[in-house]
């Protein structure tokens, strides 16, 4: 790292006091060439994580980071993650209303995922003030697959292609799944097919974890408990999801000391508990 020019990096001294950033791949005012936005020639930049997360641009050809609608899980996740004492760079790559297949190798958005995440890695590696640490991804997807006829086995096979492509390219430590909402009257069979596929993936692969199942709770008397409509989560729901997902992830990573201490106490208590007497 010696001899690197820090002047080109947009993480100024004030911003460096933060512990959570989002990587932006494009200039503030990106120019479109042949209908496609061009990435920042300076390698992008880090900005403070805030609501809404995502780069403020849209284009029919390039969908690196659709800007979230008002709120999402990323800011709350990052806010809780830094409580472990670690720093985090979020790389937000999203496109609503798309089936899982578009994110796999050869899919419409796979190249975008690879390019943007590689850009973030290069940025952090080239800034002498930052260090690449543990890498993982979170996937909150599946709504489209619940309505387009995707079977449980098809989703499992497609997800393995997606997951393995990221592992091969970036050596992610693990991937985290989030269940879709059952709190809707739309195609319950499809919702449960995808839900079971996600459970099977988390159960059968050590490097895929289930981070949250809260949204599978069904409230027939209060259908808008989690959702603004039949599809989109409320901002408060996203905050709750961000916190619960972070709790699961940091526990899995061995960073959530309070949770780990509690789990160990429960384990020891159960181990030392006297057996119940037989009843004849």
Short mmCIF file of N, CA and C in Angstrom, two decimals, residues 26-27 29-39 57-62:
data_model
loop_
_atom_site.label_atom_id
_atom_site.label_comp_id
_atom_site.label_asym_id
_atom_site.label_seq_id
_atom_site.Cartn_x
_atom_site.Cartn_y
_atom_site.Cartn_z
N UNK A 26 -21.28 4.90 -10.22
CA UNK A 26 -21.41 5.91 -11.26
C UNK A 26 -21.14 7.31 -10.71
N UNK A 27 -20.77 8.26 -11.57
CA UNK A 27 -20.64 9.66 -11.13
C UNK A 27 -22.01 10.18 -10.68
N UNK A 29 -23.65 12.62 -11.80
CA UNK A 29 -24.45 12.92 -12.98
C UNK A 29 -23.93 12.09 -14.15
N UNK A 30 -24.27 10.79 -14.17
CA UNK A 30 -23.73 9.92 -15.21
C UNK A 30 -24.27 10.28 -16.59
N UNK A 31 -23.45 10.15 -17.58
CA UNK A 31 -23.85 10.42 -18.96
C UNK A 31 -24.11 9.11 -19.67
N UNK A 32 -25.14 9.10 -20.47
CA UNK A 32 -25.49 7.89 -21.20
C UNK A 32 -24.84 7.90 -22.57
N UNK A 33 -24.19 6.80 -22.91
CA UNK A 33 -23.58 6.63 -24.22
C UNK A 33 -24.23 5.40 -24.85
N UNK A 34 -24.84 5.59 -26.01
CA UNK A 34 -25.54 4.50 -26.69
C UNK A 34 -26.58 3.86 -25.78
N UNK A 35 -27.24 4.68 -24.97
CA UNK A 35 -28.30 4.18 -24.12
C UNK A 35 -27.84 3.49 -22.86
N UNK A 36 -26.54 3.48 -22.58
CA UNK A 36 -26.03 2.78 -21.40
C UNK A 36 -25.15 3.71 -20.59
N UNK A 37 -25.39 3.80 -19.29
CA UNK A 37 -24.60 4.67 -18.43
C UNK A 37 -23.17 4.16 -18.31
N UNK A 38 -22.24 5.09 -18.24
CA UNK A 38 -20.83 4.75 -18.14
C UNK A 38 -20.38 4.84 -16.68
N UNK A 39 -19.59 3.86 -16.25
CA UNK A 39 -19.13 3.86 -14.87
C UNK A 39 -18.13 5.00 -14.63
N UNK A 57 -30.39 6.48 -10.46
CA UNK A 57 -30.43 6.49 -11.92
C UNK A 57 -31.27 5.31 -12.40
N UNK A 58 -31.77 5.41 -13.59
CA UNK A 58 -32.48 4.30 -14.20
C UNK A 58 -32.12 4.25 -15.67
N UNK A 59 -32.09 3.08 -16.22
CA UNK A 59 -31.85 2.89 -17.64
C UNK A 59 -32.37 1.53 -18.03
N UNK A 60 -32.79 1.38 -19.25
CA UNK A 60 -33.34 0.10 -19.68
C UNK A 60 -32.27 -0.97 -19.83
N UNK A 61 -31.02 -0.54 -20.00
CA UNK A 61 -29.96 -1.51 -20.26
C UNK A 61 -29.11 -1.84 -19.04
N UNK A 62 -28.96 -0.89 -18.14
CA UNK A 62 -28.06 -1.10 -17.01
C UNK A 62 -28.82 -0.89 -15.71
#
